[in-house]
Amino acid sequence: MSRDHVIEKIGGTSISDTRAALDNVLIGRRRGSEIYGRIVVVSAYAGVTDHLLEHKRDGRPGVYTLFANGEAGDDWRQRLDDTADTLKKINARIFPDQPELRSKADGFVAERIAGARDCLRDLRSLCSYGHFDLAAQLSTVREMLASIGEAHSAFNTTLMLNLLGVRARFVDLTGWRADPDLTLDGRIEGGLNGIELAEELPIVTGYAHCRDGMVRRFGRGYTEVTFSRIAILTAAREAIIHKEFHLSSADPRLIGPERVRTIGRTNYDVADQLANLGMEAIHPHAAKGLRQAQIPLRVRNTFDPQDAGTVIRRDYVSDAPRVEMVTGTRGVVALEFFEPDMVGVKGYDAAILTALQRYQLRIITKVSNANTIVHYLQASRDALQRVISALREEFPSADVTTTDVAIAATIGSDLRMPGLLARASRALHKSGIDVLGVHEPLRKVDVMFIVAPASLDSAVRALHREFVERDLDLAKRRAAA
């Protein structure tokens, strides 16, 4: 296999717009051999994984949730049938004038859906006997259902490219009716074996079945982990993610598209801070692998092909200290643990962390002083109450309280700006925002401002005006002078 190649991943919203995906990513102005020398990994079409598992944002049940929570009910069957109808409607939209290709696409959907239905029906029947535990099999069920979405989009994309004369090959890493006992590397290497990148364009499923379980380990970020691992195993020259937005200085929907700017260049440290706040440019595990392999990552907007996007490198540092991005996150809870007898005594922090790990609460950041430890968390109310109960039982004299907050953050590859905190405080104060807390690590890549949830949007706007818009205007005036 050639080593002078790139690997590209097309996100769900992007692959759903067939014309944009073809014109701006898959073919565009490429002709002949220019089309090849790439490996393309595709996500499921937008919304499909929500149908199969659960809605990513609001938790509405999909096939998996209904199957896992239902006793003998058949709600999951209806949702699976509805999902099949949704997939076939996508086929009709993609192949409106190609009945033969549409028939192939519908047949592929029918085969996968029927296989899933048979597996779930037989598993439910088997587990009606007391010797078999359904809960032990649910992780495998989740993996199987997730795989259908990526297989569907990859199969359709291959059909479409073949129709247009491209030598595309469908590379199915989902393990459907195949040997299940493979590592991720083994699955990828087997799938890509024998492909000549100079002559073929592999269209690879973003889900790759392996013995450790991709969904179990990486949640809904599994496609980016597959993409990253392929880049590493094939020693790609560059990795490119095509999304429906630019990696910008802030959310253009909040700030206004005319006020934000494309980042252009940054490093993996910044990408990690974004992921920590739930604003992933790439899954942290995927970024870790690319960083260690020293493979640059380019994030491009599918719908703005003239823009080169943002390149993320291991060693990039901005020419001068500056804020590259302002962002924030809601749904944060400050868990405050106060114990007057904590001073000089070890073990409290370790016990709190043990409880947080036991109930799988996600820690964004934490601060402490002589007798107080505060963890800023994202978690369900049920899990949070379990942690509080556990801590009160173990430390009956401690005061354990919670406060709903939000976090606004300035992020950059080098934030060693004199007076950054003073400027930020003034900007937030002028906007009438009360800062509840500040977290500024010595590494100087991010500064977090704890604010009331209702103040988050105003805080992000104020910080963006101060550190991005104002500094950009100043730089323009200096250049004009």
Coordinates of C-alpha atoms in Angstrom, one line a residue:
M1 CA 0.0 0.0 0.0
S2 CA 1.3 3.5 -0.9
R3 CA 2.4 5.7 2.0
D4 CA 1.8 8.9 0.1
H5 CA -1.9 9.1 0.8
V6 CA -4.4 10.9 3.0
I7 CA -7.3 9.6 5.0
E8 CA -10.6 11.6 5.1
K9 CA -13.6 11.2 7.2
I10 CA -17.0 12.6 6.2
G11 CA -19.4 13.4 9.0
G12 CA -23.1 12.5 9.2
T13 CA -24.5 15.9 8.1
S14 CA -22.0 16.2 5.3
I15 CA -22.6 12.7 3.8
S16 CA -26.3 13.3 4.0
D17 CA -25.9 16.1 1.4
T18 CA -25.0 13.8 -1.5
R19 CA -24.3 16.6 -3.9
A20 CA -22.1 18.6 -1.5
A21 CA -20.2 15.4 -0.6
L22 CA -19.6 14.6 -4.3
D23 CA -18.8 18.1 -5.4
N24 CA -16.7 19.2 -2.5
V25 CA -15.1 16.1 -1.0
L26 CA -15.3 12.8 -3.0
I27 CA -14.7 14.1 -6.5
G28 CA -15.0 17.8 -7.0
R29 CA -12.5 19.0 -9.6
R30 CA -10.4 15.9 -9.4
R31 CA -9.9 13.9 -12.6
G32 CA -8.5 10.5 -13.3
S33 CA -5.8 9.4 -10.9
E34 CA -6.3 12.6 -8.8
I35 CA -9.4 10.9 -7.3
Y36 CA -7.3 8.1 -5.8
G37 CA -4.5 8.0 -3.2
R38 CA -7.1 8.4 -0.4
I39 CA -9.0 6.4 2.1
V40 CA -12.5 7.7 2.9
V41 CA -14.2 6.8 6.2
V42 CA -18.0 7.7 6.4
S43 CA -20.3 8.2 9.3
A44 CA -24.0 7.2 9.3
Y45 CA -26.4 9.6 7.7
A46 CA -27.5 12.4 10.0
G47 CA -30.0 11.1 12.6
V48 CA -29.7 7.4 11.7
T49 CA -27.7 6.4 14.8
D50 CA -30.3 8.2 16.9
H51 CA -32.9 5.9 15.4
L52 CA -30.8 2.8 16.1
L53 CA -29.6 3.7 19.7
E54 CA -31.1 6.8 21.3
H55 CA -31.3 10.5 20.4
K56 CA -27.9 11.9 21.2
R57 CA -29.1 15.2 22.6
D58 CA -32.4 14.6 24.3
G59 CA -32.2 10.8 25.0
R60 CA -35.4 9.9 23.1
P61 CA -35.4 6.1 22.8
G62 CA -34.2 4.3 19.7
V63 CA -34.3 0.6 18.9
Y64 CA -31.6 -0.2 21.4
T65 CA -33.2 1.6 24.3
L66 CA -36.6 0.2 23.7
F67 CA -35.2 -3.4 23.5
A68 CA -33.0 -2.9 26.6
N69 CA -35.8 -1.4 28.7
G70 CA -38.8 -3.5 27.4
E71 CA -39.8 -6.6 29.2
A72 CA -41.8 -8.6 26.7
G73 CA -43.0 -5.5 24.7
D74 CA -42.6 -5.2 21.0
D75 CA -42.0 -1.5 20.8
W76 CA -38.5 -2.1 19.6
R77 CA -39.8 -4.1 16.6
Q78 CA -41.9 -1.1 15.5
R79 CA -39.0 1.3 15.9
L80 CA -36.8 -1.1 13.9
D81 CA -39.4 -1.1 11.1
D82 CA -39.6 2.7 11.2
T83 CA -35.8 2.8 11.0
A84 CA -35.9 0.6 7.9
D85 CA -38.4 2.9 6.3
T86 CA -36.1 5.9 7.1
L87 CA -33.1 4.2 5.5
K88 CA -35.1 3.4 2.4
K89 CA -36.4 7.0 2.1
I90 CA -32.7 8.1 2.2
N91 CA -32.0 5.6 -0.6
A92 CA -34.9 7.1 -2.6
R93 CA -33.5 10.6 -2.2
I94 CA -30.0 9.5 -3.2
F95 CA -31.0 7.3 -6.2
P96 CA -34.2 9.0 -7.5
D97 CA -33.5 8.2 -11.2
Q98 CA -31.6 4.9 -10.8
P99 CA -34.1 2.2 -9.9
E100 CA -31.5 -0.6 -10.2
L101 CA -29.2 1.1 -7.7
R102 CA -32.1 1.9 -5.4
S103 CA -33.1 -1.7 -5.5
K104 CA -29.6 -2.8 -4.5
A105 CA -29.5 -0.2 -1.7
D106 CA -32.9 -1.3 -0.4
G107 CA -31.9 -4.9 -0.5
F108 CA -28.8 -4.1 1.6
V109 CA -31.0 -2.4 4.1
A110 CA -33.5 -5.2 4.2
E111 CA -30.7 -7.8 4.8
R112 CA -29.2 -5.9 7.7
I113 CA -32.5 -5.0 9.3
A114 CA -33.8 -8.6 9.0
G115 CA -30.6 -9.9 10.5
A116 CA -30.9 -7.5 13.5
R117 CA -34.5 -8.4 14.0
D118 CA -33.8 -12.1 14.0
C119 CA -30.9 -11.7 16.5
L120 CA -33.0 -9.5 18.9
R121 CA -36.0 -11.8 18.7
D122 CA -33.9 -14.9 19.3
L123 CA -32.0 -13.2 22.2
R124 CA -35.3 -12.1 23.8
S125 CA -36.6 -15.7 23.6
L126 CA -33.4 -17.2 24.9
C127 CA -33.3 -14.8 27.9
S128 CA -36.8 -15.8 28.8
Y129 CA -35.1 -18.7 30.5
G130 CA -33.6 -18.0 33.9
H131 CA -30.2 -19.4 32.9
F132 CA -29.5 -16.6 30.4
D133 CA -29.0 -12.9 31.4
L134 CA -30.1 -10.3 28.9
A135 CA -28.1 -7.6 30.6
A136 CA -24.9 -9.4 29.8
Q137 CA -25.7 -9.2 26.1
L138 CA -26.8 -5.6 25.8
S139 CA -23.4 -4.2 25.0
T140 CA -23.1 -6.6 22.0
V141 CA -26.6 -5.6 20.9
R142 CA -25.6 -1.9 21.0
E143 CA -22.6 -2.6 18.9
M144 CA -24.6 -4.6 16.3
L145 CA -27.3 -1.9 16.0
A146 CA -24.8 0.9 15.7
S147 CA -22.9 -0.8 12.9
I148 CA -26.0 -0.7 10.6
G149 CA -25.8 3.1 10.1
E150 CA -22.2 3.3 8.9
A151 CA -22.6 0.2 6.7
H152 CA -25.6 1.8 5.0
S153 CA -23.9 5.1 4.2
A154 CA -20.7 3.4 3.0
F155 CA -22.6 1.0 0.7
N156 CA -24.6 3.8 -0.8
T157 CA -21.5 6.0 -1.3
T158 CA -19.7 3.2 -3.1
L159 CA -22.7 2.6 -5.4
M160 CA -22.9 6.3 -6.2
L161 CA -19.2 6.6 -7.0
N162 CA -19.2 3.4 -9.2
L163 CA -22.1 5.0 -11.1
L164 CA -20.0 8.0 -11.8
G165 CA -17.1 5.9 -13.1
V166 CA -15.0 5.9 -9.9
R167 CA -13.3 2.6 -8.9
A168 CA -14.6 2.7 -5.3
R169 CA -14.6 -0.3 -3.1
F170 CA -17.0 -0.9 -0.2
V171 CA -14.8 -1.8 2.9
D172 CA -17.1 -3.3 5.5
L173 CA -15.4 -3.3 9.0
T174 CA -18.6 -4.0 10.9
G175 CA -18.0 -7.7 11.3
W176 CA -21.4 -8.6 9.9
R177 CA -21.5 -12.4 9.7
A178 CA -17.7 -12.5 10.1
D179 CA -15.1 -13.6 12.6
P180 CA -15.9 -11.5 15.7
D181 CA -12.7 -12.2 17.7
L182 CA -10.4 -9.6 16.1
T183 CA -8.6 -6.6 17.5
L184 CA -9.3 -3.2 16.0
D185 CA -6.0 -3.3 14.2
G186 CA -6.7 -6.8 12.9
R187 CA -10.1 -5.8 11.6
I188 CA -8.7 -2.7 9.8
E189 CA -5.7 -4.5 8.3
G190 CA -7.9 -7.4 7.1
G191 CA -10.4 -4.9 5.5
L192 CA -7.7 -3.0 3.6
N193 CA -5.6 -5.9 2.6
G194 CA -4.9 -6.0 -1.1
I195 CA -6.2 -2.5 -1.9
E196 CA -4.1 -0.5 -4.3
L197 CA -4.7 3.1 -3.3
A198 CA -3.3 4.5 -6.5
E199 CA -6.1 2.6 -8.4
E200 CA -9.0 2.2 -6.0
L201 CA -10.9 4.5 -3.6
P202 CA -11.8 2.5 -0.4
I203 CA -15.1 3.7 1.2
V204 CA -14.8 2.4 4.8
T205 CA -17.4 2.0 7.5
G206 CA -16.9 4.3 10.4
Y207 CA -17.8 1.5 12.7
A208 CA -15.3 -1.3 13.1
H209 CA -16.2 -4.4 15.1
C210 CA -13.6 -5.6 17.5
R211 CA -13.4 -7.7 20.6
D212 CA -13.2 -4.7 22.9
G213 CA -16.3 -3.0 21.5
M214 CA -16.1 0.4 19.8
V215 CA -19.3 1.8 21.2
R216 CA -18.6 0.5 24.7
R217 CA -15.1 2.1 24.8
F218 CA -15.6 5.3 22.8
G219 CA -19.4 6.1 22.9
R220 CA -20.7 7.9 19.8
G221 CA -17.1 9.0 18.9
Y222 CA -16.2 5.6 17.5
T223 CA -16.1 6.7 13.9
E224 CA -13.3 9.2 14.6
V225 CA -11.3 6.5 16.5
T226 CA -11.7 4.2 13.4
F227 CA -10.5 7.0 11.2
S228 CA -7.6 7.8 13.4
R229 CA -6.4 4.2 13.7
I230 CA -6.5 3.7 10.0
A231 CA -4.4 6.9 9.5
I232 CA -1.8 5.5 12.0
L233 CA -1.7 1.9 10.6
T234 CA -1.3 3.1 7.0
A235 CA 1.1 6.0 7.9
A236 CA -1.1 8.6 6.2
R237 CA 0.4 11.9 5.2
E238 CA -2.5 13.8 6.6
A239 CA -5.9 13.2 8.2
I240 CA -8.9 15.3 7.2
I241 CA -12.3 15.6 8.8
H242 CA -15.1 17.1 6.8
K243 CA -17.8 18.7 9.0
E244 CA -20.7 21.0 8.5
F245 CA -18.9 23.9 10.1
H246 CA -15.6 25.6 10.4
L247 CA -13.4 25.3 13.5
S248 CA -14.1 29.0 14.4
S249 CA -13.2 31.4 17.2
A250 CA -16.8 30.9 18.6
D251 CA -20.1 29.5 17.6
P252 CA -21.3 31.6 14.7
R253 CA -24.9 31.0 15.6
L254 CA -24.3 32.8 18.9
I255 CA -21.7 35.4 17.9
G256 CA -22.8 36.0 14.3
P257 CA -21.0 34.6 11.3
E258 CA -19.6 38.0 10.3
R259 CA -17.8 38.3 13.7
V260 CA -16.1 34.9 14.0
R261 CA -13.0 33.9 12.3
T262 CA -11.7 30.5 11.2
I263 CA -8.9 29.4 13.5
G264 CA -6.6 28.3 10.6
R265 CA -3.9 26.7 12.7
T266 CA -3.8 25.3 16.2
N267 CA -2.5 22.2 18.2
Y268 CA -3.8 19.0 19.7
D269 CA -3.7 20.6 23.2
V270 CA -6.4 23.0 22.1
A271 CA -8.4 20.2 20.6
D272 CA -8.3 18.4 23.9
Q273 CA -9.6 21.4 25.8
L274 CA -12.5 21.7 23.4
A275 CA -13.3 18.0 23.9
N276 CA -13.2 18.5 27.7
L277 CA -15.9 21.1 27.3
G278 CA -18.0 18.9 25.0
M279 CA -17.1 20.8 21.8
E280 CA -15.2 18.1 20.0
A281 CA -13.1 18.8 17.0
I282 CA -12.1 15.2 17.3
H283 CA -12.6 12.5 19.9
P284 CA -9.8 12.7 22.5
H285 CA -8.6 9.1 22.0
A286 CA -8.5 9.7 18.2
A287 CA -6.5 12.9 18.7
K288 CA -4.1 11.1 21.1
G289 CA -3.2 8.6 18.4
L290 CA -2.7 11.2 15.7
R291 CA -0.6 13.4 18.0
Q292 CA 1.7 10.5 18.9
A293 CA 2.1 9.4 15.3
Q294 CA 2.8 13.1 14.4
I295 CA 0.0 13.1 11.7
P296 CA -1.5 16.5 11.2
L297 CA -5.3 16.8 11.3
R298 CA -7.2 19.2 9.0
V299 CA -10.8 20.1 9.9
R300 CA -12.7 21.4 6.8
N301 CA -16.1 22.7 6.2
T302 CA -17.8 20.5 3.6
F303 CA -20.0 23.4 2.5
D304 CA -17.1 25.9 2.0
P305 CA -14.6 24.0 -0.2
Q306 CA -12.6 27.1 -1.0
D307 CA -11.4 27.4 2.6
A308 CA -8.4 25.2 3.5
G309 CA -9.8 24.6 7.0
T310 CA -7.9 24.4 10.2
V311 CA -4.7 22.4 10.6
I312 CA -4.1 20.8 14.0
R313 CA -0.4 19.9 14.7
R314 CA 1.4 18.5 17.6
D315 CA 4.0 21.3 17.8
Y316 CA 2.1 24.4 16.7
V317 CA 2.2 27.5 19.0
S318 CA 0.8 30.8 17.9
D319 CA 3.4 33.4 16.9
A320 CA 2.2 35.7 19.7
P321 CA 0.1 34.8 22.8
R322 CA -3.6 35.1 21.9
V323 CA -7.0 33.7 22.5
E324 CA -7.9 31.4 19.6
M325 CA -11.4 30.4 20.7
V326 CA -14.1 31.3 23.2
T327 CA -16.6 28.6 24.0
G328 CA -18.7 27.3 26.9
T329 CA -20.8 24.5 28.2
R330 CA -24.1 24.1 30.1
G331 CA -25.4 21.3 32.3
V332 CA -22.5 21.6 34.7
V333 CA -22.9 20.9 38.5
A334 CA -20.4 22.2 41.1
L335 CA -20.1 19.4 43.7
E336 CA -18.7 21.1 46.8
F337 CA -17.3 19.0 49.6
F338 CA -16.5 20.9 52.8
E339 CA -14.9 19.3 55.7
P340 CA -13.4 21.5 58.5
D341 CA -11.1 18.6 59.7
M342 CA -9.6 18.1 56.2
V343 CA -6.6 20.4 56.9
G344 CA -3.4 18.4 56.8
V345 CA -5.2 15.1 56.4
K346 CA -4.8 12.9 53.3
G347 CA -7.3 10.7 51.6
Y348 CA -10.3 12.9 51.1
D349 CA -9.6 13.6 47.5
A350 CA -9.0 10.0 46.6
A351 CA -12.2 8.9 48.3
I352 CA -14.2 11.5 46.3
L353 CA -12.6 10.4 43.0
T354 CA -13.4 6.8 43.8
A355 CA -17.1 7.7 44.2
L356 CA -17.1 9.7 41.0
Q357 CA -15.5 6.9 39.1
R358 CA -17.9 4.3 40.5
Y359 CA -20.9 6.2 39.2
Q360 CA -19.2 7.4 36.0
L361 CA -19.5 11.1 36.5
R362 CA -17.5 13.2 34.0
I363 CA -15.1 15.7 35.6
I364 CA -14.5 18.9 33.7
T365 CA -12.2 20.5 36.2
K366 CA -11.7 20.9 40.0
V367 CA -10.4 23.3 42.6
S368 CA -9.5 22.9 46.2
N369 CA -8.3 24.8 49.3
A370 CA -7.5 23.9 52.9
N371 CA -10.9 22.4 53.7
T372 CA -13.0 22.4 50.5
I373 CA -12.8 20.4 47.2
V374 CA -15.1 21.4 44.3
H375 CA -15.5 19.2 41.3
Y376 CA -17.3 20.6 38.2
L377 CA -19.2 17.7 36.7
Q378 CA -21.6 16.6 34.0
A379 CA -23.8 13.8 35.1
S380 CA -27.4 12.6 35.4
R381 CA -29.3 13.6 38.5
D382 CA -29.6 10.0 39.5
A383 CA -25.9 9.4 39.4
L384 CA -25.2 12.6 41.2
Q385 CA -27.6 11.8 44.0
R386 CA -25.9 8.4 44.4
V387 CA -22.5 10.1 44.7
I388 CA -23.8 12.5 47.3
S389 CA -25.3 9.7 49.3
A390 CA -22.1 7.7 49.2
L391 CA -20.0 10.7 50.3
R392 CA -22.4 11.6 53.2
E393 CA -22.3 8.0 54.4
E394 CA -18.5 7.8 54.3
F395 CA -18.0 11.4 55.7
P396 CA -20.9 12.1 58.0
S397 CA -19.4 15.4 59.3
A398 CA -18.8 16.8 55.8
D399 CA -21.1 19.2 54.1
V400 CA -21.8 18.1 50.5
T401 CA -23.7 20.5 48.4
T402 CA -24.4 21.1 44.6
T403 CA -24.9 24.2 42.5
D404 CA -26.0 24.4 38.9
V405 CA -23.4 26.4 36.9
A406 CA -22.0 26.9 33.4
I407 CA -18.5 27.3 32.2
A408 CA -17.2 29.9 29.7
A409 CA -13.6 29.4 28.5
T410 CA -10.9 31.2 26.5
I411 CA -8.6 28.7 24.7
G412 CA -5.4 29.1 22.8
S413 CA -2.1 27.4 22.0
D414 CA -0.4 30.1 24.0
L415 CA -2.4 32.2 26.5
R416 CA 0.6 33.8 28.3
M417 CA -1.0 37.2 27.8
P418 CA -0.2 39.9 30.4
G419 CA -3.4 41.0 32.1
L420 CA -5.6 38.3 30.5
L421 CA -7.5 37.8 33.8
A422 CA -7.9 41.5 34.4
R423 CA -9.2 42.1 30.8
A424 CA -11.6 39.2 31.1
S425 CA -12.9 40.3 34.5
R426 CA -13.5 43.9 33.2
A427 CA -15.3 42.6 30.1
L428 CA -17.5 40.3 32.1
H429 CA -18.2 43.0 34.7
K430 CA -19.2 45.5 32.0
S431 CA -21.7 42.9 30.7
G432 CA -23.2 42.5 34.1
I433 CA -21.9 39.0 34.6
D434 CA -21.0 37.8 38.1
V435 CA -18.0 35.4 38.0
L436 CA -18.5 32.6 40.5
G437 CA -15.0 31.1 40.0
V438 CA -12.0 31.0 37.8
H439 CA -9.7 28.2 36.9
E440 CA -6.3 29.1 35.2
P441 CA -3.9 26.2 34.9
L442 CA -0.2 27.1 34.8
R443 CA 0.2 25.5 31.3
K444 CA -1.7 28.5 29.8
V445 CA -3.8 26.9 27.2
D446 CA -7.2 27.5 28.7
V447 CA -8.9 29.7 31.3
M448 CA -12.3 28.8 32.6
F449 CA -14.9 31.2 34.1
I450 CA -17.6 29.7 36.2
V451 CA -20.9 31.6 35.7
A452 CA -24.6 31.2 36.3
P453 CA -26.3 29.1 33.6
A454 CA -28.4 32.1 32.4
S455 CA -25.2 34.2 31.9
L456 CA -23.3 31.8 29.7
D457 CA -24.3 33.2 26.3
S458 CA -23.6 36.8 27.4
A459 CA -20.2 35.6 28.9
V460 CA -19.1 34.0 25.7
R461 CA -20.1 37.1 23.7
A462 CA -18.3 39.4 26.1
L463 CA -15.1 37.4 26.0
H464 CA -15.2 37.0 22.2
R465 CA -15.6 40.8 21.8
E466 CA -12.7 41.4 24.2
F467 CA -10.1 38.9 22.9
V468 CA -11.1 38.1 19.3
E469 CA -13.0 41.0 17.8
R470 CA -11.2 43.8 19.7
D471 CA -7.7 42.3 19.1
L472 CA -8.5 41.7 15.4
D473 CA -9.7 45.3 14.9
L474 CA -6.5 46.6 16.7
A475 CA -4.3 44.5 14.4
K476 CA -6.1 45.9 11.3
R477 CA -5.7 49.5 12.5
R478 CA -2.0 48.9 13.1
A479 CA -1.6 47.3 9.7
A480 CA -3.4 50.3 8.0
A481 CA -1.1 52.8 9.9

